[in-house]
Amino acid sequence: MNQRQVLRFKLRLEVLSPVHIGCDDSLDPTNFVIDPNSNTLYFFDLKSLVDLLTDREHLKLREISEKKSPMALVELYRFYRSILPKLTKVATYSCKVPENLTQTYLRDLRITNERDIFNHFNRLTIPRTYYNPLNNCPVIPGSSLKGALRTGYMEGLFKHLQSSTQRAKDQSLNNLIIDILNINTETHRKRRFDLFIEFEKKILKFDDPSEDPFKHLIISDLTPATPFQTRVLYEVNLRKKDINRNNLLGRGISLPIEVIPAGIVFEGEMTLEKQRAPEIASINHRVLIDTNYNHYNRILKEERKLSNEHGVKHIALNERQVKALKEGNALILKLGKHSGAEAVTIDGLRKIEIRTTGGRKIMSDKATTWWVASELKRNPNGAIPFGWVFLEFIQT
């Protein structure tokens, strides 16, 4: 009979820079209002509002709803603005927004050209970060954290193989790596995906998906230690190279996005079932921490250099966090949207599609741009990279 050893940990995760984990839900302009005096967004359920309206307000709302012109959206916004105190009472939650977004909102109230309406309102739609729909409270999904740890772990195993004699002896692994690196990703996406699945099986030493050792790593969803408010910031895309006065500003459209701000602490649990039978693959806790530390530390160093070149902020660790890293009880990693291609891929197997001037596509092992979260639209002044968290493992 196979003997098993179960390790249990409490997880403490502190957000170091704004985090957004997508959930296919958005704050729609027809369901929020912004108070320009406090730069606060109030999100509400229209059904809850109806009971608070006067007869005259009911009539006004009905008139707006029956209009077929796009101007009805602007009139609805103006109506919401006129009853702001009532909307704040029925708001299911609220969050701070940048001054730039408030000014955009006020400008949209003054739109008179129908052709501009949909374009302007689409840019006010704000993607939500992952949350519990029962209480609107943000959550760090265990699956997101597990995926981030899996990438770092696999890269560490791959780099170990590259420096050992095992790879030289394993011709099938060598051929697999060559195929992954040489395949045309643009025209053979599925084939590359299938090859990478085979690589995972090789590197993690399993044949059937039911034998994947990461099935024995169970991470709960992480919930906030104390209540907090999310924020809305702008996504700003910056070039990594050729930095000059003209391209220090963000590239393309800079849109608002809901984030978990720095300083928020989440808590959860992790269970690691270690298989003692040598023929069954299992995840080593110490290797899990060490490989992920190496993977994300390289990215951290590069981003610190980029931050200095662009004049943006970067994460800072306190003494307690530095001590925990040295003791091997914690690591830093990236989560969520705009973590960067380097964070979610394996160094040495990475192929990133780059669009050049004129729309031509080339493949590279390095991204040419990176994303920062900013209070200012298309401006990195005071911005900070997305996605950094500090994760502590407390064995129980």
Coordinates of C-alpha atoms in Angstrom, one line a residue:
M1 CA 0.0 0.0 0.0
N2 CA 1.3 3.4 -0.9
Q3 CA 2.0 5.6 2.2
R4 CA 1.2 9.3 2.0
Q5 CA 2.4 12.3 3.9
V6 CA 0.1 15.3 4.1
L7 CA 1.6 18.7 4.7
R8 CA -0.8 21.6 5.6
F9 CA 0.0 25.3 5.4
K10 CA -1.8 28.5 6.2
L11 CA -1.2 31.0 3.4
R12 CA -0.8 34.7 4.0
L13 CA -0.7 36.8 0.8
E14 CA 0.0 40.5 0.8
V15 CA -0.6 42.5 -2.4
L16 CA 2.5 44.5 -3.3
S17 CA 1.2 46.2 -6.5
P18 CA -2.2 46.4 -8.0
V19 CA -3.7 43.0 -8.9
H20 CA -6.5 42.3 -11.4
I21 CA -7.8 38.7 -11.9
G22 CA -10.4 38.6 -14.6
C23 CA -13.9 37.2 -14.0
D24 CA -15.7 38.1 -17.3
D25 CA -17.8 40.7 -15.5
S26 CA -17.7 44.5 -15.7
L27 CA -19.0 47.6 -14.1
D28 CA -21.4 48.9 -16.8
P29 CA -22.0 52.7 -17.1
T30 CA -25.7 52.1 -16.9
N31 CA -25.3 50.8 -13.4
F32 CA -22.9 53.2 -11.7
V33 CA -22.5 56.9 -11.0
I34 CA -19.4 58.9 -10.1
D35 CA -19.4 61.5 -7.4
P36 CA -17.1 64.2 -8.7
N37 CA -16.6 65.7 -5.3
S38 CA -14.9 62.6 -3.9
N39 CA -13.9 60.7 -7.1
T40 CA -16.0 57.8 -5.8
L41 CA -17.8 55.3 -8.0
Y42 CA -21.1 53.9 -6.7
F43 CA -22.4 50.7 -8.2
F44 CA -26.0 49.9 -7.7
D45 CA -28.9 47.6 -8.7
L46 CA -31.6 49.5 -10.6
K47 CA -34.3 47.4 -9.0
S48 CA -33.3 48.7 -5.6
L49 CA -33.4 52.3 -6.8
V50 CA -37.0 52.2 -8.1
D51 CA -38.5 52.0 -4.6
L52 CA -36.8 55.3 -3.6
L53 CA -37.9 57.4 -6.6
T54 CA -40.7 60.0 -6.5
D55 CA -43.6 59.8 -9.0
R56 CA -41.9 62.5 -11.0
E57 CA -38.6 60.7 -11.1
H58 CA -40.4 57.4 -12.1
L59 CA -42.0 59.3 -15.0
K60 CA -38.6 60.7 -16.0
L61 CA -36.9 57.3 -15.9
R62 CA -39.7 55.8 -18.0
E63 CA -39.5 58.5 -20.6
I64 CA -35.8 57.9 -21.0
S65 CA -36.2 54.1 -21.2
E66 CA -38.7 54.5 -24.1
K67 CA -36.4 56.6 -26.2
K68 CA -34.8 54.8 -29.1
S69 CA -32.1 57.4 -29.7
P70 CA -28.5 56.7 -28.4
M71 CA -29.0 60.1 -26.6
A72 CA -31.0 58.1 -24.1
L73 CA -27.7 56.9 -22.6
V74 CA -26.6 60.4 -22.0
E75 CA -30.0 61.4 -20.6
L76 CA -29.9 58.4 -18.3
Y77 CA -26.5 59.5 -17.0
R78 CA -27.7 63.0 -16.4
F79 CA -30.7 61.6 -14.5
Y80 CA -28.4 59.5 -12.3
R81 CA -26.3 62.6 -11.6
S82 CA -29.4 64.5 -10.5
I83 CA -30.3 61.8 -7.9
L84 CA -26.8 61.1 -6.7
P85 CA -27.7 61.1 -3.0
K86 CA -30.3 58.4 -3.5
L87 CA -27.9 56.2 -5.6
T88 CA -25.3 56.3 -2.8
K89 CA -27.9 54.9 -0.5
V90 CA -28.7 51.9 -2.6
A91 CA -25.1 51.2 -3.9
T92 CA -24.0 47.6 -3.4
Y93 CA -20.5 48.8 -3.2
S94 CA -18.2 51.7 -4.0
C95 CA -14.6 52.4 -4.9
K96 CA -12.2 55.3 -5.6
V97 CA -11.5 56.2 -9.2
P98 CA -8.8 58.4 -10.8
E99 CA -9.4 62.1 -11.3
N100 CA -9.0 61.5 -15.1
L101 CA -11.9 59.1 -15.1
T102 CA -14.1 61.5 -13.2
Q103 CA -13.4 64.2 -15.8
T104 CA -14.2 61.7 -18.6
Y105 CA -17.5 60.9 -16.9
L106 CA -18.4 64.7 -16.6
R107 CA -17.5 65.2 -20.3
D108 CA -19.8 62.3 -21.3
L109 CA -22.7 64.1 -19.5
R110 CA -22.2 66.9 -22.0
I111 CA -22.2 64.8 -25.2
T112 CA -24.5 66.1 -27.9
N113 CA -23.2 64.2 -31.0
E114 CA -24.9 60.8 -31.3
R115 CA -22.0 59.3 -33.2
D116 CA -19.7 59.8 -30.2
I117 CA -22.0 58.2 -27.6
F118 CA -21.3 54.4 -27.9
N119 CA -17.5 55.0 -28.3
H120 CA -17.4 57.1 -25.2
F121 CA -19.6 54.8 -23.1
N122 CA -17.7 51.7 -24.1
R123 CA -14.5 53.3 -22.7
L124 CA -16.3 53.7 -19.4
T125 CA -17.0 50.0 -19.0
I126 CA -14.7 48.8 -16.2
P127 CA -13.6 45.1 -16.0
R128 CA -14.1 43.8 -12.5
T129 CA -11.5 41.8 -10.6
Y130 CA -12.5 38.3 -9.4
Y131 CA -15.0 38.5 -6.6
N132 CA -17.6 36.7 -4.5
P133 CA -21.0 37.6 -6.0
L134 CA -22.8 37.1 -2.7
N135 CA -21.0 39.9 -0.9
N136 CA -19.0 41.7 -3.8
C137 CA -15.8 40.9 -1.9
P138 CA -12.7 40.4 -4.0
V139 CA -11.1 36.9 -3.9
I140 CA -7.8 35.5 -5.0
P141 CA -8.8 32.2 -6.7
G142 CA -6.7 29.2 -5.6
S143 CA -6.5 28.1 -9.2
S144 CA -4.8 31.4 -10.2
L145 CA -2.2 31.0 -7.4
K146 CA -1.7 27.3 -8.3
G147 CA -1.2 28.2 -11.9
A148 CA 1.5 30.7 -11.1
L149 CA 3.3 28.2 -8.8
R150 CA 3.1 25.5 -11.5
T151 CA 4.9 27.7 -14.1
G152 CA 7.8 28.5 -11.7
Y153 CA 8.1 24.9 -10.6
M154 CA 8.2 23.6 -14.2
E155 CA 10.8 26.1 -15.2
G156 CA 13.0 25.1 -12.3
L157 CA 12.8 21.5 -13.3
F158 CA 13.5 22.3 -16.9
K159 CA 16.6 24.4 -16.0
H160 CA 17.8 21.6 -13.8
L161 CA 17.5 19.1 -16.6
Q162 CA 19.4 21.5 -19.0
S163 CA 22.4 21.5 -16.6
S164 CA 22.3 17.7 -15.9
T165 CA 23.3 14.6 -17.8
Q166 CA 19.7 13.3 -17.8
R167 CA 18.7 15.4 -20.8
A168 CA 21.6 14.3 -22.8
K169 CA 20.5 10.7 -22.3
D170 CA 16.8 11.3 -23.0
Q171 CA 16.6 11.7 -26.8
S172 CA 12.8 11.8 -26.8
L173 CA 12.9 14.8 -24.5
N174 CA 15.5 16.5 -26.7
N175 CA 13.4 16.0 -29.7
L176 CA 10.3 17.3 -27.9
I177 CA 12.1 20.5 -26.9
I178 CA 13.4 21.0 -30.5
D179 CA 9.9 20.6 -31.9
I180 CA 8.5 23.1 -29.4
L181 CA 11.1 25.7 -30.3
N182 CA 10.9 25.2 -34.0
I183 CA 7.1 24.9 -34.6
N184 CA 5.4 27.8 -36.3
T185 CA 3.2 29.0 -33.4
E186 CA 1.0 31.2 -35.6
T187 CA -0.1 28.4 -38.0
H188 CA 0.2 25.4 -35.6
R189 CA -1.1 26.7 -32.3
K190 CA -2.9 23.4 -31.4
R191 CA 0.1 21.4 -32.3
R192 CA 2.4 23.5 -30.1
F193 CA -0.2 23.2 -27.3
D194 CA -0.2 19.4 -27.7
L195 CA 3.6 19.3 -27.7
F196 CA 3.7 21.3 -24.5
I197 CA 1.3 18.9 -22.8
E198 CA 3.7 16.1 -23.7
F199 CA 6.6 18.3 -22.3
E200 CA 4.6 18.7 -19.0
K201 CA 4.2 15.0 -18.7
K202 CA 7.9 14.4 -19.3
I203 CA 9.1 17.1 -16.9
L204 CA 6.6 16.2 -14.1
K205 CA 6.9 12.5 -14.7
F206 CA 3.3 11.3 -15.3
D207 CA 1.5 9.6 -18.2
D208 CA -2.2 10.0 -17.4
P209 CA -3.7 13.4 -16.4
S210 CA -5.1 11.7 -13.3
E211 CA -1.4 11.2 -12.2
D212 CA -0.5 14.8 -12.5
P213 CA 1.4 15.6 -9.2
F214 CA -0.2 19.0 -9.0
K215 CA -3.5 17.3 -8.4
H216 CA -2.1 16.7 -4.9
L217 CA -1.4 20.4 -4.4
I218 CA -4.7 21.8 -3.2
I219 CA -5.1 25.6 -2.6
S220 CA -8.2 27.2 -1.3
D221 CA -9.5 30.5 -2.6
L222 CA -7.9 33.3 -0.6
T223 CA -10.2 35.9 1.1
P224 CA -9.3 39.3 2.6
A225 CA -8.2 39.3 6.3
T226 CA -10.1 42.6 6.8
P227 CA -12.7 44.4 4.7
F228 CA -11.3 46.9 2.1
Q229 CA -12.3 48.9 -1.0
T230 CA -11.0 48.1 -4.5
R231 CA -9.7 50.9 -6.7
V232 CA -10.0 51.8 -10.4
L233 CA -6.7 52.6 -12.2
Y234 CA -5.6 52.9 -15.8
E235 CA -3.8 50.2 -17.8
V236 CA -0.8 51.8 -19.4
N237 CA 1.4 49.9 -21.9
L238 CA 5.1 51.0 -22.2
R239 CA 7.9 50.1 -24.5
K240 CA 10.8 48.3 -22.9
K241 CA 13.4 49.7 -25.3
D242 CA 14.2 52.8 -27.3
I243 CA 13.0 55.0 -24.4
N244 CA 12.8 58.7 -25.3
R245 CA 10.6 61.6 -24.6
N246 CA 8.2 60.6 -27.3
N247 CA 7.4 57.1 -26.1
L248 CA 7.6 57.5 -22.4
L249 CA 3.8 58.0 -22.7
G250 CA 1.7 54.9 -22.9
R251 CA 1.0 53.1 -26.2
G252 CA -2.5 52.7 -27.6
I253 CA -5.8 53.1 -25.7
S254 CA -5.5 53.4 -21.9
L255 CA -8.6 52.0 -20.2
P256 CA -9.8 51.8 -16.6
I257 CA -9.7 48.6 -14.7
E258 CA -10.7 47.5 -11.2
V259 CA -7.8 46.4 -9.0
I260 CA -6.9 45.1 -5.6
P261 CA -4.6 47.9 -4.2
A262 CA -1.2 47.3 -2.6
G263 CA -1.2 46.5 1.2
I264 CA -4.3 44.3 1.2
V265 CA -3.7 40.9 3.0
F266 CA -5.5 37.7 2.0
E267 CA -5.6 34.4 3.8
G268 CA -6.1 30.8 2.7
E269 CA -4.9 27.2 3.1
M270 CA -2.7 24.8 1.1
T271 CA -2.5 21.1 1.4
L272 CA 0.3 19.1 -0.2
E273 CA 0.0 15.4 -0.3
K274 CA 3.4 13.8 -0.8
Q275 CA 3.6 10.4 -2.3
R276 CA 6.3 8.2 -0.6
A277 CA 6.3 5.5 -3.2
P278 CA 9.2 6.4 -5.5
E279 CA 7.4 5.4 -8.7
I280 CA 4.6 8.0 -8.1
A281 CA 5.6 11.7 -8.8
S282 CA 4.9 14.2 -6.1
I283 CA 5.6 17.9 -5.5
N284 CA 8.4 18.8 -3.1
H285 CA 7.5 21.8 -0.9
R286 CA 11.0 23.1 -0.7
V287 CA 11.6 22.7 -4.4
L288 CA 8.3 24.5 -5.0
I289 CA 9.4 27.5 -3.1
D290 CA 13.0 27.6 -4.4
T291 CA 12.0 27.2 -8.1
N292 CA 9.4 29.9 -7.9
Y293 CA 11.7 32.2 -6.1
N294 CA 14.2 31.9 -8.9
H295 CA 11.6 32.3 -11.6
Y296 CA 10.0 35.4 -10.3
N297 CA 13.2 37.0 -8.9
R298 CA 14.6 37.2 -12.4
I299 CA 11.5 39.0 -13.6
L300 CA 11.6 41.3 -10.5
K301 CA 15.2 42.4 -11.3
E302 CA 14.3 43.2 -14.9
E303 CA 11.2 45.2 -13.9
R304 CA 13.2 47.2 -11.4
K305 CA 15.6 48.1 -14.1
L306 CA 12.7 49.1 -16.4
S307 CA 11.1 51.1 -13.6
N308 CA 14.2 53.1 -13.1
E309 CA 14.5 53.8 -16.9
H310 CA 10.8 54.9 -17.1
G311 CA 10.7 56.7 -13.8
V312 CA 7.9 54.6 -12.4
K313 CA 7.6 53.2 -8.9
H314 CA 8.4 49.6 -8.0
I315 CA 7.6 47.3 -5.1
A316 CA 9.4 47.5 -1.8
L317 CA 9.8 44.8 0.8
N318 CA 9.8 45.5 4.5
E319 CA 12.3 43.9 7.0
R320 CA 9.9 41.1 8.0
Q321 CA 9.3 40.2 4.4
V322 CA 13.0 40.1 3.6
K323 CA 13.6 37.9 6.6
A324 CA 10.9 35.5 5.6
L325 CA 12.4 35.2 2.1
K326 CA 15.9 34.5 3.5
E327 CA 14.4 31.8 5.8
G328 CA 12.7 30.2 2.8
N329 CA 9.2 30.5 4.2
A330 CA 7.9 32.9 1.6
L331 CA 8.3 34.0 -2.0
I332 CA 7.3 36.8 -4.3
L333 CA 5.3 36.1 -7.5
K334 CA 3.0 37.7 -10.1
L335 CA -0.7 37.1 -10.4
G336 CA -3.5 38.1 -12.8
K337 CA -3.8 40.3 -15.8
H338 CA -0.7 42.1 -17.1
S339 CA 1.7 39.8 -15.2
G340 CA 3.7 39.7 -18.4
A341 CA 4.5 36.9 -20.8
E342 CA 7.8 36.1 -19.0
A343 CA 5.8 35.4 -15.8
V344 CA 3.5 32.8 -17.3
T345 CA 5.9 31.0 -19.6
I346 CA 9.1 29.0 -19.2
D347 CA 12.4 30.5 -19.9
G348 CA 14.1 28.6 -22.7
L349 CA 10.8 27.5 -24.3
R350 CA 9.2 30.9 -24.5
K351 CA 7.8 32.1 -27.9
I352 CA 6.0 35.4 -27.8
E353 CA 4.2 36.8 -30.8
I354 CA 5.3 40.4 -31.5
R355 CA 3.5 42.7 -33.9
T356 CA 5.9 45.0 -35.7
T357 CA 5.4 48.2 -37.7
G358 CA 3.1 47.5 -40.6
G359 CA 1.3 44.6 -38.8
R360 CA 4.0 42.0 -39.5
K361 CA 4.4 39.3 -36.8
I362 CA 7.6 37.9 -35.5
M363 CA 8.3 35.4 -32.6
S364 CA 10.6 36.3 -29.7
D365 CA 11.6 35.0 -26.3
K366 CA 11.1 38.5 -24.8
A367 CA 8.1 40.8 -24.8
T368 CA 8.8 44.3 -26.2
T369 CA 6.3 46.1 -23.9
W370 CA 5.1 45.9 -20.3
W371 CA 2.1 47.1 -18.4
V372 CA 1.8 49.4 -15.4
A373 CA -1.1 50.6 -13.3
S374 CA -1.5 54.4 -13.2
E375 CA -3.8 57.1 -11.8
L376 CA -3.1 59.0 -15.0
K377 CA -4.4 58.0 -18.4
R378 CA -1.6 57.0 -20.8
N379 CA 0.9 58.4 -18.4
P380 CA 3.3 56.3 -16.2
N381 CA 4.2 59.1 -13.8
G382 CA 3.6 57.6 -10.4
A383 CA 2.6 54.3 -11.9
I384 CA 3.6 50.8 -10.7
P385 CA 3.8 47.4 -12.4
F386 CA 0.8 45.0 -12.1
G387 CA 0.5 41.8 -10.2
W388 CA 3.2 41.5 -7.5
V389 CA 2.3 39.7 -4.3
F390 CA 4.2 38.4 -1.3
L391 CA 3.2 34.8 -0.3
E392 CA 4.0 33.2 3.1
F393 CA 3.7 29.5 3.9
I394 CA 2.9 28.8 7.6
Q395 CA 3.1 25.1 8.3
T396 CA 0.4 23.8 10.7

